[in-house]
Tab-separated table of C-alpha atoms in Angstrom:
chain	number	residue	atom	x	y	z
B	1170	MET	CA	-28.242	22.502	3.472
B	1171	ILE	CA	-29.711	26.117	4.424
B	1172	LYS	CA	-28.349	24.521	7.475
B	1173	ARG	CA	-25.256	22.480	7.187
B	1174	SER	CA	-23.772	25.858	5.185
B	1175	LYS	CA	-24.377	27.770	7.930
B	1176	MET	CA	-22.154	25.463	10.549
B	1177	LEU	CA	-19.403	26.036	8.498
B	1178	ASP	CA	-19.993	29.571	8.386
B	1179	ASN	CA	-19.905	29.925	11.180
B	1180	GLU	CA	-16.997	27.226	11.902
B	1181	ASP	CA	-14.998	29.397	9.273
B	1182	HIS	CA	-15.565	31.658	10.887
B	1183	LEU	CA	-14.331	30.263	14.833
B	1184	LEU	CA	-11.207	29.078	12.866
B	1185	GLU	CA	-10.105	32.659	11.904
B	1186	ASN	CA	-10.729	34.824	14.844
B	1187	HIS	CA	-8.879	30.669	16.474
B	1188	PRO	CA	-6.526	30.033	14.729
B	1189	ARG	CA	-5.493	26.460	15.555
B	1190	GLU	CA	-1.932	25.600	17.844
B	1191	LEU	CA	0.163	23.782	15.956
B	1192	THR	CA	2.766	20.603	17.225
B	1193	GLN	CA	5.366	18.971	15.521
B	1194	ASN	CA	5.032	15.185	14.382
B	1195	PRO	CA	7.342	13.450	15.642
B	1196	LEU	CA	7.848	11.351	12.877
B	1197	LYS	CA	7.859	12.759	9.607
B	1198	LYS	CA	8.773	16.373	11.779
B	1199	ILE	CA	6.326	19.198	10.108
B	1200	TRP	CA	4.219	21.714	11.852
B	1201	MET	CA	0.661	20.107	12.218
B	1202	PRO	CA	-2.690	21.746	13.431
B	1203	HIS	CA	-3.726	20.423	17.242
B	1204	LYS	CA	-6.658	20.235	20.031
B	1205	ASN	CA	-7.299	18.832	23.443
B	1206	GLY	CA	-3.536	17.861	23.119
B	1207	HIS	CA	-3.448	15.344	19.566
B	1208	ILE	CA	-3.192	16.456	16.350
B	1209	ALA	CA	-6.560	17.171	14.585
B	1210	HIS	CA	-7.985	16.363	11.361
B	1211	ARG	CA	-6.545	18.892	8.202
B	1212	ARG	CA	-8.273	20.621	6.255
B	1213	VAL	CA	-6.719	19.477	2.957
B	1214	CYS	CA	-7.363	21.902	-0.239
B	1215	MET	CA	-7.140	19.179	-2.738
B	1216	THR	CA	-5.628	21.974	-6.164
B	1217	ASN	CA	-5.965	17.496	-8.360
B	1218	CYS	CA	-8.910	15.753	-8.785
B	1219	PRO	CA	-8.223	12.276	-10.166
B	1220	THR	CA	-6.202	11.272	-13.284
B	1221	LEU	CA	-7.673	9.310	-15.055
B	1222	ILE	CA	-4.990	7.973	-17.985
B	1223	VAL	CA	-6.251	6.232	-21.387
B	1224	THR	CA	-3.628	4.862	-23.704
B	1225	VAL	CA	-4.439	4.925	-27.466
B	1226	GLY	CA	-3.448	3.056	-30.343
B	1227	LEU	CA	-3.418	-0.410	-32.622
B	1228	PRO	CA	-1.860	-3.942	-30.759
B	1229	ALA	CA	2.046	-3.428	-30.752
B	1230	ARG	CA	2.165	-0.201	-30.532
B	1231	GLY	CA	3.580	-0.372	-26.880
B	1232	LYS	CA	1.319	1.156	-25.399
B	1233	THR	CA	1.135	-1.541	-22.362
B	1234	TYR	CA	5.146	-1.696	-21.589
B	1235	ILE	CA	4.058	2.547	-21.116
B	1236	SER	CA	0.741	2.275	-19.272
B	1237	LYS	CA	3.669	0.148	-16.587
B	1238	LYS	CA	6.803	2.653	-17.055
B	1239	LEU	CA	4.087	5.044	-15.561
B	1240	THR	CA	2.800	3.039	-13.602
B	1241	ARG	CA	5.665	2.441	-11.497
B	1242	TYR	CA	6.594	6.430	-11.823
B	1243	LEU	CA	3.832	8.063	-9.809
B	1244	ASN	CA	3.487	5.506	-7.282
B	1245	TRP	CA	7.797	5.721	-7.371
B	1246	ILE	CA	7.096	9.361	-7.028
B	1247	GLY	CA	3.900	9.182	-4.291
B	1248	VAL	CA	1.128	9.836	-6.480
B	1249	PRO	CA	-1.014	6.804	-5.686
B	1250	THR	CA	-1.664	4.840	-9.438
B	1251	LYS	CA	-2.279	1.735	-10.507
B	1252	GLU	CA	-2.964	0.059	-14.486
B	1253	PHE	CA	-6.052	-1.449	-15.285
B	1254	ASN	CA	-5.780	-3.514	-18.255
B	1255	VAL	CA	-8.722	-4.608	-19.821
B	1256	GLY	CA	-7.356	-7.291	-22.222
B	1257	ASP	CA	-6.256	-8.698	-18.678
B	1258	TYR	CA	-10.770	-8.498	-18.098
B	1259	ARG	CA	-11.420	-9.930	-20.716
B	1260	ARG	CA	-8.968	-12.805	-20.157
B	1261	GLU	CA	-10.140	-13.490	-17.344
B	1262	CYS	CA	-14.061	-13.316	-19.395
B	1263	LEU	CA	-13.120	-16.052	-21.960
B	1264	LYS	CA	-10.195	-18.125	-20.068
B	1265	VAL	CA	-9.950	-20.202	-23.348
B	1266	TYR	CA	-8.180	-17.615	-26.483
B	1267	LYS	CA	-9.751	-19.227	-29.561
B	1268	SER	CA	-8.308	-16.289	-32.584
B	1269	PHE	CA	-7.972	-13.354	-34.039
B	1270	GLU	CA	-11.508	-13.852	-35.434
B	1271	PHE	CA	-12.987	-12.595	-31.373
B	1272	PHE	CA	-11.299	-9.296	-32.147
B	1273	ARG	CA	-13.506	-9.218	-35.643
B	1274	PRO	CA	-16.008	-5.421	-35.224
B	1275	ASP	CA	-18.370	-7.591	-37.571
B	1276	ASN	CA	-18.025	-10.085	-34.681
B	1277	GLU	CA	-20.810	-8.933	-32.382
B	1278	GLU	CA	-20.523	-11.582	-29.454
B	1279	GLY	CA	-16.942	-10.331	-29.495
B	1280	VAL	CA	-18.147	-6.496	-29.542
B	1281	LYS	CA	-20.032	-6.619	-27.058
B	1282	ILE	CA	-17.677	-9.071	-24.453
B	1283	ARG	CA	-15.402	-6.649	-24.738
B	1284	ARG	CA	-17.307	-3.361	-24.326
B	1285	GLN	CA	-19.059	-5.446	-21.189
B	1286	CYS	CA	-14.580	-5.918	-20.013
B	1287	ALA	CA	-13.630	-2.308	-20.327
B	1288	MET	CA	-16.960	-1.176	-18.086
B	1289	SER	CA	-16.179	-3.758	-16.201
B	1290	ALA	CA	-12.674	-2.183	-15.875
B	1291	LEU	CA	-14.425	1.061	-15.923
B	1292	ASN	CA	-16.183	-0.030	-12.676
B	1293	ASP	CA	-13.076	-0.825	-10.844
B	1294	VAL	CA	-11.041	2.933	-11.924
B	1295	ARG	CA	-14.143	4.409	-9.940
B	1296	GLN	CA	-14.053	2.187	-7.028
B	1297	TYR	CA	-9.952	2.906	-6.732
B	1298	LEU	CA	-10.108	7.256	-7.149
B	1299	SER	CA	-13.823	7.490	-5.525
B	1300	VAL	CA	-12.650	4.963	-2.235
B	1301	GLU	CA	-9.995	2.978	-2.154
B	1302	GLY	CA	-7.978	6.656	-2.667
B	1303	GLY	CA	-5.804	6.276	-5.766
B	1304	GLN	CA	-5.280	9.905	-6.846
B	1305	VAL	CA	-4.278	8.070	-10.915
B	1306	ALA	CA	-5.422	4.810	-12.869
B	1307	VAL	CA	-3.890	4.051	-16.477
B	1308	PHE	CA	-6.689	2.572	-18.151
B	1309	ASP	CA	-4.906	-0.030	-20.752
B	1310	ALA	CA	-6.375	-1.300	-24.184
B	1311	THR	CA	-6.885	-0.121	-27.622
B	1312	ASN	CA	-9.688	3.203	-27.251
B	1313	THR	CA	-9.711	3.347	-30.649
B	1314	THR	CA	-12.557	4.556	-32.090
B	1315	ARG	CA	-13.613	8.162	-30.995
B	1316	GLU	CA	-17.179	6.403	-29.996
B	1317	ARG	CA	-15.050	4.422	-27.262
B	1318	ARG	CA	-12.908	7.220	-26.272
B	1319	GLU	CA	-16.565	9.663	-25.607
B	1320	THR	CA	-18.303	6.871	-23.785
B	1321	ILE	CA	-14.688	6.894	-21.280
B	1322	MET	CA	-14.789	11.633	-21.175
B	1323	LYS	CA	-18.704	10.177	-19.804
B	1324	PHE	CA	-17.841	8.377	-17.632
B	1325	ALA	CA	-14.854	10.802	-16.999
B	1326	GLU	CA	-17.069	13.591	-16.220
B	1327	GLN	CA	-19.497	11.807	-14.545
B	1328	ASN	CA	-17.389	10.423	-11.289
B	1329	GLY	CA	-14.800	14.199	-11.610
B	1330	PHE	CA	-12.244	12.480	-13.687
B	1331	LYS	CA	-9.566	14.740	-15.365
B	1332	VAL	CA	-9.275	12.586	-18.594
B	1333	PHE	CA	-4.834	12.760	-19.886
B	1334	PHE	CA	-4.921	10.112	-23.671
B	1335	VAL	CA	-1.718	8.812	-24.666
B	1336	GLU	CA	-1.214	8.181	-27.788
B	1337	SER	CA	1.438	6.201	-29.994
B	1338	VAL	CA	1.253	5.978	-33.143
B	1339	CYS	CA	4.128	4.094	-34.723
B	1340	GLU	CA	4.682	2.476	-38.489
B	1341	ASP	CA	7.828	1.588	-37.986
B	1342	PRO	CA	8.172	-2.401	-39.222
B	1343	GLU	CA	11.075	-3.376	-37.412
B	1344	VAL	CA	9.407	-1.391	-34.102
B	1345	ILE	CA	6.578	-3.634	-34.250
B	1346	ALA	CA	7.619	-6.747	-35.443
B	1347	GLN	CA	10.445	-6.079	-32.421
B	1348	ASN	CA	7.780	-5.954	-30.708
B	1349	ILE	CA	5.308	-8.399	-31.574
B	1350	VAL	CA	8.285	-11.331	-30.552
B	1351	GLN	CA	9.528	-9.364	-27.241
B	1352	VAL	CA	6.146	-9.398	-26.213
B	1353	LYS	CA	3.204	-10.972	-27.973
B	1354	LEU	CA	4.882	-13.848	-28.061
B	1355	GLY	CA	5.086	-14.077	-24.051
B	1356	ASN	CA	1.633	-13.249	-24.142
B	1357	PRO	CA	-1.234	-15.706	-22.712
B	1358	ASP	CA	-3.434	-15.836	-25.029
B	1359	TYR	CA	-0.182	-17.515	-27.028
B	1360	ILE	CA	0.961	-19.826	-24.751
B	1361	ASN	CA	-0.076	-23.571	-26.949
B	1362	CYS	CA	-0.100	-21.833	-29.353
B	1363	SER	CA	4.093	-22.401	-31.702
B	1364	SER	CA	5.905	-18.872	-32.717
B	1365	GLU	CA	4.921	-18.355	-36.666
B	1366	GLU	CA	1.504	-19.408	-35.626
B	1367	ALA	CA	1.490	-16.812	-31.865
B	1368	ILE	CA	2.697	-13.974	-35.229
B	1369	LEU	CA	0.282	-14.871	-37.708
B	1370	ASP	CA	-2.897	-14.525	-35.917
B	1371	PHE	CA	-1.469	-11.489	-33.292
B	1372	MET	CA	-0.916	-9.979	-37.334
B	1373	GLU	CA	-5.045	-11.001	-38.903
B	1374	ARG	CA	-5.926	-9.549	-35.157
B	1375	VAL	CA	-4.218	-5.251	-35.808
B	1376	LYS	CA	-5.891	-6.214	-38.989
B	1377	CYS	CA	-9.297	-6.288	-37.162
B	1378	TYR	CA	-8.722	-2.990	-35.631
B	1379	GLU	CA	-6.900	-1.157	-38.712
B	1380	THR	CA	-10.576	-0.976	-40.113
B	1381	SER	CA	-12.450	1.450	-37.456
B	1382	TYR	CA	-8.596	3.410	-35.938
B	1383	GLN	CA	-9.340	6.740	-35.508
B	1384	PRO	CA	-6.378	8.829	-34.283
B	1385	LEU	CA	-6.280	11.699	-32.192
B	1386	ASP	CA	-6.712	14.628	-34.602
B	1387	GLU	CA	-5.135	18.471	-33.494
B	1388	GLU	CA	-8.418	19.860	-34.650
B	1389	LEU	CA	-11.487	17.212	-34.287
B	1390	ASP	CA	-9.345	16.455	-30.723
B	1391	SER	CA	-8.481	19.904	-30.403
B	1392	ASP	CA	-10.289	20.581	-26.678
B	1393	LEU	CA	-9.139	17.289	-24.724
B	1394	SER	CA	-6.011	16.873	-23.063
B	1395	TYR	CA	-3.039	14.387	-24.762
B	1396	ILE	CA	0.183	13.378	-26.110
B	1397	LYS	CA	0.884	11.402	-28.879
B	1398	ILE	CA	4.272	10.004	-29.633
B	1399	MET	CA	5.660	8.695	-32.851
B	1400	ASP	CA	7.581	6.024	-33.993
B	1401	VAL	CA	8.968	5.629	-29.535
B	1402	GLY	CA	9.934	8.802	-28.475
B	1403	ARG	CA	10.828	10.470	-32.646
B	1404	ARG	CA	8.525	13.054	-32.612
B	1405	TYR	CA	5.780	14.248	-29.567
B	1406	LEU	CA	2.604	16.328	-30.284
B	1407	VAL	CA	1.390	17.740	-26.994
B	1408	ASN	CA	-2.228	19.248	-26.882
B	1409	HIS	CA	-3.910	20.505	-24.295
B	1410	VAL	CA	-2.150	20.431	-20.485
B	1411	VAL	CA	-4.272	21.286	-17.567
B	1412	ASP	CA	-2.365	20.522	-14.464
B	1413	HIS	CA	0.695	19.719	-13.259
B	1414	ILE	CA	-0.087	15.480	-12.352
B	1415	GLN	CA	-0.487	16.098	-16.766
B	1416	SER	CA	3.280	17.681	-16.955
B	1417	ARG	CA	4.881	15.325	-14.866
B	1418	ILE	CA	2.937	12.973	-16.986
B	1419	VAL	CA	4.653	14.202	-20.272
B	1420	TYR	CA	8.253	15.405	-19.049
B	1421	TYR	CA	8.378	11.524	-18.185
B	1422	LEU	CA	7.041	10.161	-21.453
B	1423	MET	CA	8.738	12.747	-23.415
B	1424	ASN	CA	12.345	11.170	-21.730
B	1425	ILE	CA	11.934	6.972	-21.650
B	1426	HIS	CA	13.789	5.131	-24.456
B	1427	ILE	CA	13.983	1.677	-25.780
B	1428	THR	CA	17.587	0.926	-27.088
B	1429	PRO	CA	18.997	-2.185	-25.614
B	1430	ARG	CA	20.925	-1.136	-22.819
B	1431	SER	CA	22.492	-1.491	-18.745
B	1432	ILE	CA	22.597	-0.082	-15.978
B	1433	TYR	CA	24.910	-0.578	-13.729
B	1434	LEU	CA	24.572	0.338	-9.853
B	1435	CYS	CA	27.455	-0.591	-6.503
B	1436	ARG	CA	28.549	1.501	-3.873
B	1437	HIS	CA	30.889	3.377	-3.252
B	1438	GLY	CA	34.230	0.661	-1.493
B	1439	GLU	CA	34.163	-0.389	2.154
B	1440	SER	CA	34.566	3.185	4.153
B	1441	ASP	CA	36.309	3.469	7.243
B	1442	HIS	CA	33.073	4.690	8.934
B	1443	ASN	CA	31.106	1.390	8.189
B	1444	ILE	CA	33.864	-0.791	9.998
B	1445	LYS	CA	33.195	1.380	12.618
B	1446	GLY	CA	29.302	1.725	12.476
B	1447	ARG	CA	28.827	5.257	11.678
B	1448	ILE	CA	26.784	6.308	10.021
B	1449	GLY	CA	26.328	9.166	7.020
B	1450	GLY	CA	29.325	11.272	7.177
B	1451	ASP	CA	32.224	11.673	4.892
B	1452	SER	CA	34.848	9.848	5.712
B	1453	GLY	CA	36.977	7.866	3.115
B	1454	LEU	CA	37.895	4.666	2.101
B	1455	SER	CA	39.350	1.566	4.047
B	1456	SER	CA	41.978	-0.211	2.665
B	1457	ARG	CA	39.923	-3.205	1.651
B	1458	GLY	CA	37.588	-0.068	0.036
B	1459	LYS	CA	40.595	0.339	-1.742
B	1460	GLU	CA	40.899	-3.418	-3.110
B	1461	PHE	CA	36.943	-3.377	-4.198
B	1462	ALA	CA	37.598	-0.072	-6.621
B	1463	LYS	CA	40.886	-1.913	-8.049
B	1464	CYS	CA	38.697	-5.381	-8.567
B	1465	LEU	CA	35.750	-2.839	-10.003
B	1466	ARG	CA	38.605	-1.474	-12.861
B	1467	VAL	CA	38.909	-4.870	-13.862
B	1468	PHE	CA	35.738	-6.297	-13.834
B	1469	LEU	CA	34.854	-3.199	-16.171
B	1470	GLN	CA	37.365	-3.345	-18.406
B	1471	GLU	CA	36.358	-7.301	-18.877
B	1472	GLN	CA	33.598	-5.764	-19.381
B	1473	LYS	CA	33.957	-3.963	-22.757
B	1474	ILE	CA	31.029	-2.311	-22.308
B	1475	LYS	CA	30.180	1.085	-24.836
B	1476	ASP	CA	30.080	4.424	-24.572
B	1477	LEU	CA	30.255	3.820	-20.605
B	1478	LYS	CA	28.715	7.032	-17.780
B	1479	ILE	CA	29.636	6.946	-14.947
B	1480	TRP	CA	27.791	8.774	-11.800
B	1481	THR	CA	29.192	9.393	-8.087
B	1482	SER	CA	28.072	11.622	-4.914
B	1483	GLN	CA	29.564	14.698	-3.982
B	1484	MET	CA	31.390	12.605	-1.461
B	1485	LYS	CA	34.731	11.916	-0.682
B	1486	ARG	CA	34.130	7.811	-1.138
B	1487	THR	CA	32.295	7.299	-4.134
B	1488	ILE	CA	34.612	10.279	-5.431
B	1489	GLN	CA	38.155	8.003	-4.533
B	1490	THR	CA	36.684	4.764	-6.198
B	1491	ALA	CA	35.941	6.490	-9.499
B	1492	GLU	CA	38.869	7.378	-8.576
B	1493	CYS	CA	40.662	4.343	-9.196
B	1494	LEU	CA	38.972	3.084	-12.090
B	1495	GLY	CA	41.262	5.721	-14.672
B	1496	VAL	CA	38.575	6.973	-16.737
B	1497	PRO	CA	36.496	10.389	-16.285
B	1498	TYR	CA	33.392	10.360	-14.263
B	1499	GLU	CA	30.970	13.222	-13.665
B	1500	GLN	CA	29.695	13.946	-10.054
B	1501	TRP	CA	26.161	14.857	-9.065
B	1502	LYS	CA	25.511	16.009	-5.030
B	1503	SER	CA	22.009	14.776	-6.335
B	1504	LEU	CA	23.992	11.308	-4.751
B	1505	ASN	CA	24.580	12.352	-1.948
B	1506	GLU	CA	23.385	9.474	1.177
B	1507	ILE	CA	20.303	10.570	2.783
B	1508	ASP	CA	21.071	13.075	5.510
B	1509	ALA	CA	20.895	12.335	8.943
B	1510	GLY	CA	21.229	15.426	10.529
B	1511	GLU	CA	21.620	15.652	14.350
B	1512	CYS	CA	22.822	11.684	14.074
B	1513	GLU	CA	25.138	11.599	11.981
B	1514	GLU	CA	28.696	10.077	12.884
B	1515	MET	CA	26.573	8.507	14.875
B	1516	MET	CA	26.160	4.403	15.602
B	1517	TYR	CA	22.918	2.764	16.412
B	1518	GLU	CA	24.477	1.781	19.745
B	1519	GLU	CA	24.477	5.606	20.087
B	1520	ILE	CA	21.152	6.369	18.406
B	1521	GLN	CA	19.497	3.711	21.258
B	1522	GLU	CA	21.347	5.774	24.109
B	1523	HIS	CA	20.688	9.350	22.904
B	1524	PHE	CA	17.407	9.174	20.965
B	1525	PRO	CA	15.419	6.278	21.782
B	1526	LEU	CA	11.846	7.626	21.042
B	1527	GLU	CA	13.635	8.349	17.576
B	1528	PHE	CA	15.274	5.045	17.015
B	1529	ALA	CA	11.798	3.440	17.828
B	1530	LEU	CA	10.243	5.917	15.366
B	1531	ARG	CA	12.432	5.760	12.798
B	1532	ASP	CA	11.799	1.806	12.907
B	1533	GLN	CA	8.047	1.692	13.054
B	1534	ASP	CA	7.958	3.695	9.402
B	1535	LYS	CA	11.692	4.215	8.125
B	1536	TYR	CA	10.050	4.875	4.720
B	1537	ARG	CA	8.650	8.585	5.537
B	1538	TYR	CA	10.873	8.924	9.202
B	1539	ARG	CA	12.672	11.829	8.536
B	1540	TYR	CA	15.565	12.507	11.606
B	1541	PRO	CA	16.040	15.697	13.241
B	1542	LYS	CA	16.972	18.914	10.775
B	1543	GLY	CA	18.135	15.554	8.727
B	1544	GLU	CA	15.958	13.620	5.383
B	1545	SER	CA	13.222	10.804	5.598
B	1546	TYR	CA	13.551	7.667	2.351
B	1547	GLU	CA	10.899	10.327	1.100
B	1548	ASP	CA	13.011	12.901	1.150
B	1549	LEU	CA	15.794	11.317	-0.593
B	1550	VAL	CA	13.052	10.031	-3.520
B	1551	GLN	CA	12.277	13.186	-4.177
B	1552	ARG	CA	15.947	14.593	-4.347
B	1553	LEU	CA	16.858	11.560	-6.702
B	1554	GLU	CA	14.378	12.344	-9.699
B	1555	PRO	CA	16.630	14.411	-11.494
B	1556	VAL	CA	18.701	11.034	-11.812
B	1557	ILE	CA	15.538	8.795	-12.636
B	1558	MET	CA	15.214	10.739	-15.884
B	1559	GLU	CA	18.496	11.663	-16.632
B	1560	LEU	CA	18.791	7.579	-16.232
B	1561	GLU	CA	15.692	7.529	-18.289
B	1562	ARG	CA	17.407	9.296	-20.954
B	1563	GLN	CA	21.335	7.823	-20.870
B	1564	GLU	CA	22.060	4.256	-22.492
B	1565	ASN	CA	25.078	2.531	-19.798
B	1566	VAL	CA	25.794	3.847	-17.419
B	1567	LEU	CA	27.444	3.005	-13.547
B	1568	VAL	CA	26.407	4.934	-10.770
B	1569	ILE	CA	28.392	4.801	-7.389
B	1570	CYS	CA	26.661	5.746	-4.689
B	1571	HIS	CA	25.185	4.383	-1.328
B	1572	GLN	CA	23.331	2.461	0.477
B	1573	ALA	CA	20.146	4.678	1.235
B	1574	VAL	CA	20.340	6.200	-2.668
B	1575	MET	CA	21.279	2.460	-4.280
B	1576	ARG	CA	17.952	1.279	-2.640
B	1577	CYS	CA	15.443	4.555	-3.309
B	1578	LEU	CA	17.165	3.655	-7.193
B	1579	LEU	CA	16.488	-0.456	-6.395
B	1580	ALA	CA	13.230	0.766	-5.637
B	1581	TYR	CA	12.253	2.615	-9.378
B	1582	PHE	CA	13.475	-0.052	-11.725
B	1583	LEU	CA	12.065	-3.153	-9.955
B	1584	ASP	CA	8.776	-1.700	-9.297
B	1585	LYS	CA	9.576	-1.329	-5.306
B	1586	THR	CA	7.155	-0.562	-2.675
B	1587	SER	CA	8.118	2.385	-0.707
B	1588	HIS	CA	7.880	-0.484	2.711
B	1589	GLU	CA	9.653	-2.433	0.789
B	1590	LEU	CA	12.405	-0.179	-0.395
B	1591	PRO	CA	13.972	1.427	3.153
B	1592	TYR	CA	15.159	-2.626	3.907
B	1593	LEU	CA	16.157	-2.932	0.199
B	1594	MET	CA	19.262	-5.495	0.635
B	1595	CYS	CA	22.318	-3.119	-1.571
B	1596	PRO	CA	25.863	-4.775	0.229
B	1597	LEU	CA	28.810	-3.463	0.000
B	1598	HIS	CA	31.040	-4.511	-2.994
B	1599	THR	CA	28.780	-5.551	-5.417
B	1600	VAL	CA	27.604	-4.837	-8.687
B	1601	LEU	CA	24.165	-4.819	-9.876
B	1602	LYS	CA	23.435	-4.898	-13.471
B	1603	LEU	CA	19.878	-4.080	-14.396
B	1604	THR	CA	19.326	-4.781	-17.939
B	1605	PRO	CA	15.361	-3.162	-18.966
B	1606	VAL	CA	12.926	-6.134	-20.538
B	1607	ALA	CA	10.052	-5.759	-22.550
B	1608	TYR	CA	7.990	-5.474	-19.236
B	1609	GLY	CA	10.897	-5.185	-16.925
B	1610	CYS	CA	13.922	-4.981	-15.626
B	1611	LYS	CA	16.161	-8.113	-15.976
B	1612	VAL	CA	19.066	-8.136	-12.187
B	1613	GLU	CA	22.496	-9.832	-12.399
B	1614	SER	CA	24.244	-9.643	-8.761
B	1615	VAL	CA	28.205	-9.361	-9.389
B	1616	TYR	CA	30.475	-10.124	-5.967
B	1617	LEU	CA	34.463	-8.804	-6.437
B	1618	GLY	CA	34.646	-10.786	-3.946
B	1619	VAL	CA	36.528	-8.325	-1.935
B	1620	GLU	CA	35.644	-8.997	1.639
B	1621	SER	CA	33.868	-6.296	4.020
B	1622	VAL	CA	31.997	-5.646	6.932
B	1623	ASN	CA	28.232	-5.773	6.732
B	1624	THR	CA	25.668	-2.537	6.669
B	1625	HIS	CA	21.848	-3.898	6.255
B	1626	ARG	CA	20.519	-3.687	9.650
B	1627	GLU	CA	16.355	-5.703	9.275
B	1628	ARG	CA	13.803	-3.719	11.326
B	1629	PRO	CA	13.523	-5.851	14.707
B	1630	GLU	CA	10.310	-7.537	15.538
B	1631	ASN	CA	10.314	-5.192	18.837
B	1632	VAL	CA	8.953	-0.838	17.255
B	1633	ASN	CA	7.722	0.469	20.734
B	1634	VAL	CA	8.616	3.744	21.719
B	1635	GLN	CA	9.178	1.459	25.374
B	1636	ARG	CA	11.139	-1.764	24.070
B	1637	SER	CA	14.453	-2.562	25.826
B	1638	THR	CA	18.169	-1.619	24.543
B	1639	GLU	CA	18.444	-4.654	23.956
B	1640	ASP	CA	15.101	-5.201	21.520
B	1641	ALA	CA	16.349	-2.400	19.864
B	1642	LEU	CA	19.893	-3.455	19.613
B	1643	GLN	CA	19.069	-6.545	17.767
B	1644	THR	CA	19.478	-5.358	14.576
B	1645	VAL	CA	22.191	-4.075	14.757
B	1646	PRO	CA	25.163	-5.326	12.037
B	1647	ALA	CA	28.360	-6.127	13.946
B	1648	HIS	CA	31.232	-3.507	13.415
B	1649	LEU	CA	34.217	-2.727	15.605
């Protein structure tokens, strides 16, 4: 150990006296140290160790809803996160669910199996956070006893994980009943039961937990990090937030709600640049684009959407589209199209001619590729986070935006990966209606009947930097 320590001290001494040369990573355009012509491994200083989020609460209190939304959000902002639902482990172990009797506290066999399933899930949490490179794991279970939570705390301490508890407390019988009907009736446990049988059994299951439920306590648990959500967000109690990830979690959970609503996404009407195959810029609408805007007005009038809010970017083509609607709208700079930097207002053919390396690098990793003096999709997601947060707070909203922006927003609501995001289909003159449902989003696509150019470019087969111009332009859509 002493020899190893001296070697590290010597290495640090050499690095202090001979700082490494820097080179710019061609994909992300960020500066990195290099040695002998090769990019060197960076010495990473991790401020935050992995985080284990632990849900707490009786059944039918929205724990899985919270877990899935939180996992989706954290993955979208670039924090590798995975959900571990102990109920899934129990179903895998038991195969066939018989009745609530399994959950009775005096059912020794049931208690034993549930404990084994919880430990199996925690072992997978360890694998994910310690070996697979995950940063956050969501342990979705009731965790209603102080004994179970202490077991989880010991497990986390042994493995070097921080723990953040998320407790959902709900006393509103209407909300509980609605949750049981919407979510639990679709639960695999009740696949062969009538609705009445399922509800009766599930209510008995809840009673099995109520007798031993020990909520997080302000005095007894004052040293724990947690948020307590009461009656689906009417009140919150936040305690001992210790790092950036936990503060992001708290901020997000304090913005989500379950009020029924729909979010409408569409691009601006076809623009003059769209017709010419030019990316970016700030051109106005084509004649067909103006026709779409008129059709959009009719569509919204027919929908009769209550208290609809309309958001646009600060670019001419989205504002022109909104102006035709004859209603107030709000401009967001955050909704501006991805900045193509030195490639702004160029055709793909021109980018291939003048910047063939850049064109190939973008095809290799479209999500992380950053235009010279411009942005990447990864940058765009960070820029759009305030928009997502406000969308979560709002009810009915129409967002008139751009292709790359719409892809990022759609990826959040549909839980798409960073690999899928840059290739999501977002055609012109089409409205997407997103309606949140139990654990996801229902999507309806409405084409408003006005022709337009196709601006969608698929990833070509050949992404090698030495490829031919023909291969590079293989999937470029037709234009003037």
